[in-house]
Short mmCIF file of C-alpha atoms and ligand atoms in Angstrom, two decimals:
data_model
loop_
_atom_site.label_atom_id
_atom_site.label_comp_id
_atom_site.label_asym_id
_atom_site.label_seq_id
_atom_site.Cartn_x
_atom_site.Cartn_y
_atom_site.Cartn_z
CA MET A 1 -22.83 6.31 31.92
CA ALA A 2 -21.60 9.37 32.58
CA SER A 3 -20.76 11.78 30.90
CA SER A 4 -17.97 12.93 33.14
CA THR A 5 -15.96 9.64 31.99
CA LEU A 6 -16.16 9.97 28.95
CA LEU A 7 -13.97 13.52 28.89
CA ALA A 8 -11.55 11.78 31.84
CA PRO A 9 -11.34 8.12 31.19
CA SER A 10 -10.06 6.33 33.77
CA THR A 11 -5.45 4.99 33.90
CA GLY A 12 -7.10 1.54 33.53
CA ARG A 13 -9.05 2.07 29.75
CA SER A 14 -7.55 5.12 28.46
CA ARG A 15 -4.18 1.95 28.96
CA PHE A 16 -6.88 -0.22 27.65
CA LYS A 17 -7.63 2.30 24.53
CA THR A 18 -4.19 2.54 24.00
CA VAL A 19 -2.72 -1.54 23.56
CA LEU A 20 -6.53 -1.55 21.21
CA TRP A 21 -5.13 1.09 19.25
CA ILE A 22 -1.81 -0.53 18.86
CA SER A 23 -3.60 -3.98 18.55
CA LEU A 24 -5.76 -2.55 14.88
CA GLY A 25 -2.31 -0.93 14.02
CA LEU A 26 -0.51 -3.59 13.77
CA THR A 27 -4.03 -5.61 11.99
CA VAL A 28 -3.81 -3.26 9.54
CA LEU A 29 -0.74 -3.46 8.57
CA PHE A 30 -0.25 -6.79 8.29
CA VAL A 31 -3.46 -6.42 6.25
CA PHE A 32 -1.71 -4.03 4.15
CA ILE A 33 1.14 -6.08 2.94
CA THR A 34 -1.11 -9.87 3.04
CA SER A 35 -3.17 -7.74 0.46
CA GLU A 36 -3.08 -4.61 -0.95
CA VAL A 37 0.93 -4.56 -0.95
CA LEU A 38 0.52 -8.29 -2.30
CA LEU A 39 -2.11 -7.32 -5.16
CA VAL A 40 -0.57 -5.00 -6.40
CA THR A 41 2.29 -6.73 -7.06
CA ASP A 42 0.28 -9.88 -9.28
CA TYR A 43 1.05 -12.35 -6.20
CA PRO A 44 -0.20 -15.19 -8.05
CA MET A 45 -3.35 -16.81 -6.03
CA TYR A 46 -4.58 -12.71 -6.76
CA HIS A 47 -4.30 -13.00 -10.19
CA ALA A 48 -7.69 -13.09 -11.45
CA TYR A 49 -8.44 -10.61 -8.54
CA ARG A 50 -6.39 -7.94 -9.67
CA LEU A 51 -7.35 -8.24 -13.41
CA GLN A 52 -10.84 -7.49 -11.47
CA VAL A 53 -9.57 -4.83 -9.49
CA ILE A 54 -8.25 -2.56 -12.43
CA ALA A 55 -11.44 -3.62 -14.82
CA ASP A 56 -13.01 -1.31 -11.12
CA ARG A 57 -10.71 1.50 -11.07
CA GLN A 58 -13.09 4.13 -12.02
CA LEU A 59 -15.12 2.70 -9.08
CA LEU A 60 -12.44 1.66 -6.61
CA ILE A 61 -10.70 5.09 -7.19
CA PRO A 62 -13.16 6.79 -5.12
CA HIS A 63 -14.30 4.05 -2.78
CA THR A 64 -10.64 3.25 -1.75
CA LEU A 65 -10.12 7.49 -1.14
CA ALA A 66 -13.51 7.10 0.27
CA GLY A 67 -12.73 4.51 3.18
CA VAL A 68 -9.15 4.95 3.63
CA ILE A 69 -10.15 8.54 4.75
CA ALA A 70 -12.68 6.41 6.98
CA LEU A 71 -9.96 4.27 8.15
CA LEU A 72 -7.67 6.74 9.12
CA ALA A 73 -9.64 8.36 10.62
CA GLY A 74 -10.86 6.73 13.74
CA PRO A 75 -7.63 6.56 15.57
CA LEU A 76 -8.10 10.20 16.63
CA GLN A 77 -11.48 10.85 16.37
CA PHE A 78 -12.43 8.71 19.73
CA SER A 79 -8.91 9.92 21.40
CA SER A 80 -10.91 11.76 23.96
CA ARG A 81 -7.64 14.18 24.39
CA PHE A 82 -7.57 15.03 21.03
CA ARG A 83 -10.98 16.38 20.86
CA GLN A 84 -10.88 18.03 24.49
CA ARG A 85 -8.06 20.14 22.30
CA HIS A 86 -9.56 20.21 19.31
CA LEU A 87 -13.33 19.49 19.07
CA GLN A 88 -13.62 22.42 15.70
CA PHE A 89 -11.28 19.36 13.95
CA HIS A 90 -12.93 16.68 16.19
CA ARG A 91 -16.04 18.39 13.78
CA VAL A 92 -14.68 18.30 10.85
CA LEU A 93 -12.97 15.78 10.79
CA GLY A 94 -16.58 13.74 12.02
CA ARG A 95 -18.21 15.50 8.88
CA ILE A 96 -15.62 13.97 6.24
CA TYR A 97 -16.36 10.31 8.18
CA VAL A 98 -20.07 10.61 7.20
CA ILE A 99 -19.58 11.97 3.31
CA SER A 100 -16.83 9.08 3.05
CA VAL A 101 -18.72 6.54 4.73
CA PHE A 102 -21.76 7.99 2.92
CA ILE A 103 -19.12 7.19 -1.06
CA GLY A 104 -17.54 4.74 0.34
CA ALA A 105 -20.65 2.61 1.02
CA ALA A 106 -22.66 3.40 -2.99
CA THR A 107 -19.35 2.74 -4.01
CA GLY A 108 -18.76 -0.20 -2.62
CA ILE A 109 -23.13 -1.31 -3.68
CA ALA A 110 -22.10 -0.31 -7.46
CA LEU A 111 -18.67 -1.85 -7.54
CA ALA A 112 -20.89 -5.45 -6.06
CA SER A 113 -23.26 -5.20 -8.34
CA GLY A 114 -24.34 -8.14 -11.05
CA ARG A 115 -21.86 -10.19 -8.70
CA PRO A 116 -22.70 -13.20 -6.23
CA GLY A 117 -21.73 -11.02 -3.75
CA PHE A 118 -23.90 -8.03 -4.18
CA PRO A 119 -26.57 -9.01 -1.06
CA GLY A 120 -24.01 -9.12 1.49
CA THR A 121 -22.12 -6.16 0.02
CA CYS A 122 -25.65 -4.81 0.87
CA GLY A 123 -26.26 -5.41 4.53
CA GLN A 124 -22.47 -4.37 5.20
CA ALA A 125 -22.43 -1.25 3.10
CA ALA A 126 -26.87 -0.72 4.99
CA ALA A 127 -25.12 -1.17 8.41
CA TRP A 128 -22.61 1.35 8.01
CA VAL A 129 -25.20 3.66 6.48
CA VAL A 130 -27.65 2.96 9.38
CA CYS A 131 -24.38 3.16 12.52
CA THR A 132 -23.55 6.27 11.24
CA THR A 133 -26.52 8.50 10.80
CA ALA A 134 -28.06 6.97 14.06
CA ALA A 135 -24.05 8.59 15.29
CA LEU A 136 -25.08 12.33 12.93
CA ILE A 137 -28.48 12.60 14.65
CA THR A 138 -27.77 11.73 18.15
CA VAL A 139 -24.42 14.40 18.08
CA ARG A 140 -27.22 16.55 16.98
CA ASN A 141 -29.46 16.15 19.15
CA ARG A 142 -26.20 16.69 22.02
CA GLN A 143 -27.14 13.20 22.59
CA ILE A 144 -23.01 12.29 23.02
CA VAL A 145 -22.96 8.75 25.27
CA GLN A 146 -25.23 7.54 22.33
CA HIS A 147 -22.97 9.25 19.63
CA ARG A 148 -19.73 7.26 20.92
CA GLN A 149 -21.52 4.60 20.77
CA TRP A 150 -22.80 4.18 17.44
CA MET A 151 -19.56 6.22 16.26
CA ALA A 152 -17.63 2.80 18.12
CA ARG A 153 -20.41 0.42 15.96
CA SER A 154 -20.49 2.43 12.36
CA TYR A 155 -16.45 2.66 13.12
CA ALA A 156 -16.53 -1.32 13.34
CA VAL A 157 -17.91 -1.63 10.08
CA THR A 158 -15.44 0.47 8.62
CA PHE A 159 -12.97 -2.21 10.20
CA THR A 160 -15.04 -5.16 8.80
CA PHE A 161 -12.94 -4.26 5.25
CA ILE A 162 -9.30 -5.43 7.41
CA SER A 163 -10.73 -8.10 9.41
CA SER A 164 -12.11 -10.11 6.35
CA ARG A 165 -9.30 -9.67 4.86
CA VAL A 166 -6.92 -11.01 7.55
CA LEU A 167 -7.06 -14.02 6.44
CA ASN A 168 -6.35 -13.72 3.16
CA LEU A 169 -3.33 -15.66 2.73
CA TRP A 170 -4.59 -18.95 3.77
CA PRO A 171 -5.73 -20.64 0.15
CA ARG A 172 -8.49 -21.94 1.81
CA TYR A 173 -10.50 -18.95 2.68
CA TRP A 174 -9.29 -17.18 -0.82
CA SER A 175 -10.63 -18.53 -3.20
CA HIS A 176 -12.80 -21.63 -1.88
CA LEU A 177 -14.96 -20.48 0.63
CA GLY A 178 -18.26 -20.40 -2.60
CA ASP A 179 -20.19 -17.39 -3.38
CA THR A 180 -22.36 -18.22 -0.56
CA LEU A 181 -20.46 -18.64 1.72
CA SER A 182 -17.90 -15.59 1.24
CA ALA A 183 -21.84 -13.53 0.58
CA VAL A 184 -22.80 -15.10 4.38
CA GLY A 185 -19.36 -14.57 5.52
CA VAL A 186 -18.97 -10.32 4.89
CA ILE A 187 -22.75 -10.44 6.57
CA ALA A 188 -21.63 -12.84 9.21
CA PHE A 189 -18.61 -10.52 9.92
CA THR A 190 -20.16 -7.62 10.50
CA LEU A 191 -22.52 -8.87 13.03
CA ALA A 192 -19.56 -9.67 14.41
CA SER A 193 -18.16 -6.54 14.71
CA LEU A 194 -21.01 -5.18 16.12
CA LEU A 195 -21.76 -7.81 17.89
CA ILE A 196 -18.38 -7.40 20.01
CA VAL A 197 -17.64 -3.26 20.37
CA ASP A 198 -21.65 -3.94 21.99
CA LEU A 199 -20.31 -6.20 24.33
CA GLY A 200 -17.29 -3.95 24.95
CA LEU A 201 -20.01 -0.73 25.71
CA ASN A 202 -21.16 -2.62 27.76
CA TRP A 203 -18.99 -3.91 29.76
CA ARG A 204 -18.28 -1.89 33.47
CA GLU A 205 -22.19 -3.64 33.46
CA LEU A 206 -21.73 -7.39 32.39
CA THR A 207 -18.39 -7.54 34.90
CA THR A 208 -19.75 -5.21 38.09
CA ARG A 209 -22.73 -6.87 40.38
CA ARG A 210 -24.97 -3.16 40.69
CA ALA A 211 -24.90 -2.57 44.24
C1 HEM B 301 -11.62 1.01 5.88
C2 HEM B 301 -12.45 0.99 4.99
C3 HEM B 301 -12.88 -0.04 3.14
C4 HEM B 301 -11.13 -0.02 2.52
C5 HEM B 301 -9.90 1.16 3.04
C6 HEM B 301 -11.97 -0.52 1.42
C7 HEM B 301 -11.21 -0.53 0.08
C8 HEM B 301 -11.16 -1.07 -1.09
C9 HEM B 301 -10.46 -1.82 -1.60
C10 HEM B 301 -8.77 -0.85 -2.09
C11 HEM B 301 -10.61 -2.52 -2.71
C12 HEM B 301 -10.23 -3.69 -3.55
C13 HEM B 301 -8.26 -4.30 -3.10
C14 HEM B 301 -9.26 -4.99 -2.28
O1 HEM B 301 -10.93 -5.74 -2.15
O2 HEM B 301 -8.59 -5.26 -1.40
C15 HEM B 301 -12.05 -2.57 -2.72
C16 HEM B 301 -13.10 -3.66 -2.27
C17 HEM B 301 -14.20 -3.67 -2.33
N1 HEM B 301 -14.52 -2.98 -1.49
FE1 HEM B 301 -13.86 -2.00 0.13
N2 HEM B 301 -13.44 -1.07 1.24
C18 HEM B 301 -12.88 -0.15 2.54
C19 HEM B 301 -14.26 -1.10 3.25
C20 HEM B 301 -16.23 -1.53 2.27
C21 HEM B 301 -16.85 -1.81 3.14
C22 HEM B 301 -17.57 -1.17 4.25
C23 HEM B 301 -17.86 -2.21 1.36
C24 HEM B 301 -19.48 -1.94 2.10
C25 HEM B 301 -20.54 -0.91 1.75
C26 HEM B 301 -16.70 -2.84 1.22
C27 HEM B 301 -17.37 -2.92 -0.70
C28 HEM B 301 -16.46 -3.33 -1.00
C29 HEM B 301 -16.81 -4.47 -2.31
C30 HEM B 301 -18.02 -4.60 -2.79
C31 HEM B 301 -15.10 -4.23 -3.54
C32 HEM B 301 -15.09 -5.67 -4.37
C33 HEM B 301 -15.03 -6.47 -3.99
C34 HEM B 301 -14.66 -7.53 -3.72
O3 HEM B 301 -13.95 -7.91 -2.45
O4 HEM B 301 -14.78 -8.76 -4.25
N3 HEM B 301 -15.56 -2.08 0.69
N4 HEM B 301 -12.21 -2.12 -0.89
#
């Protein structure tokens, strides 16, 4: 893909991006209400998990702050218009995003240590750090197209926090998956997110025959 395409997205692409960000935003809102707000208000189904969250608060506070920063940085960082107009801010926020991912991954691993979900979280954290580091290296090498692609993969892992909680209110999903299935589930969500992003990144090549 030519870098000029990245700088001036077609109307169709920019409409797709708008619809995508609105859908992601609505999903965030849904998960925020059905998972995080209900966790705070002590919804009976979440009670045991709530006690665990309270016990883990010293790690969870930096973890949540880092995760929220990474989550909120996405819409601004992927906006072509914003990037063109405020390149310096894009660079600063990019550095903040990278630091947030590293903090989020390290605290995520620490939170899961000694628990059955540990292997799943390690896989998720590894994907998060690898994609983000690759995005950092490619931008340092001025490989902008590859930088954007690795950032899209990194953000897909950031978004697994949301996607893996969409079904939380469904009791069978929430509490009866079992330890092994939960760990496999986290890895499956991570791999599926990366696959979806890669299908999106190659959409034109997948749907257009070369002349
Ligand atoms: C948008 C990014 C993220 C945000 C805002 C975030 C925030 C939170 C919050 C608020 C909690 C406690 C409440 C809850 O479970 O809903 C939590 C738990 C946890 N997070 Fe994250 N997180 C993010 C991404 C990640 C990632 C990518 C990992 C993996 C490296 C991770 C690992 C964990 C672990 C292990 C726990 C506690 C145990 C559990 O879920 O059972 N988080 N996170």
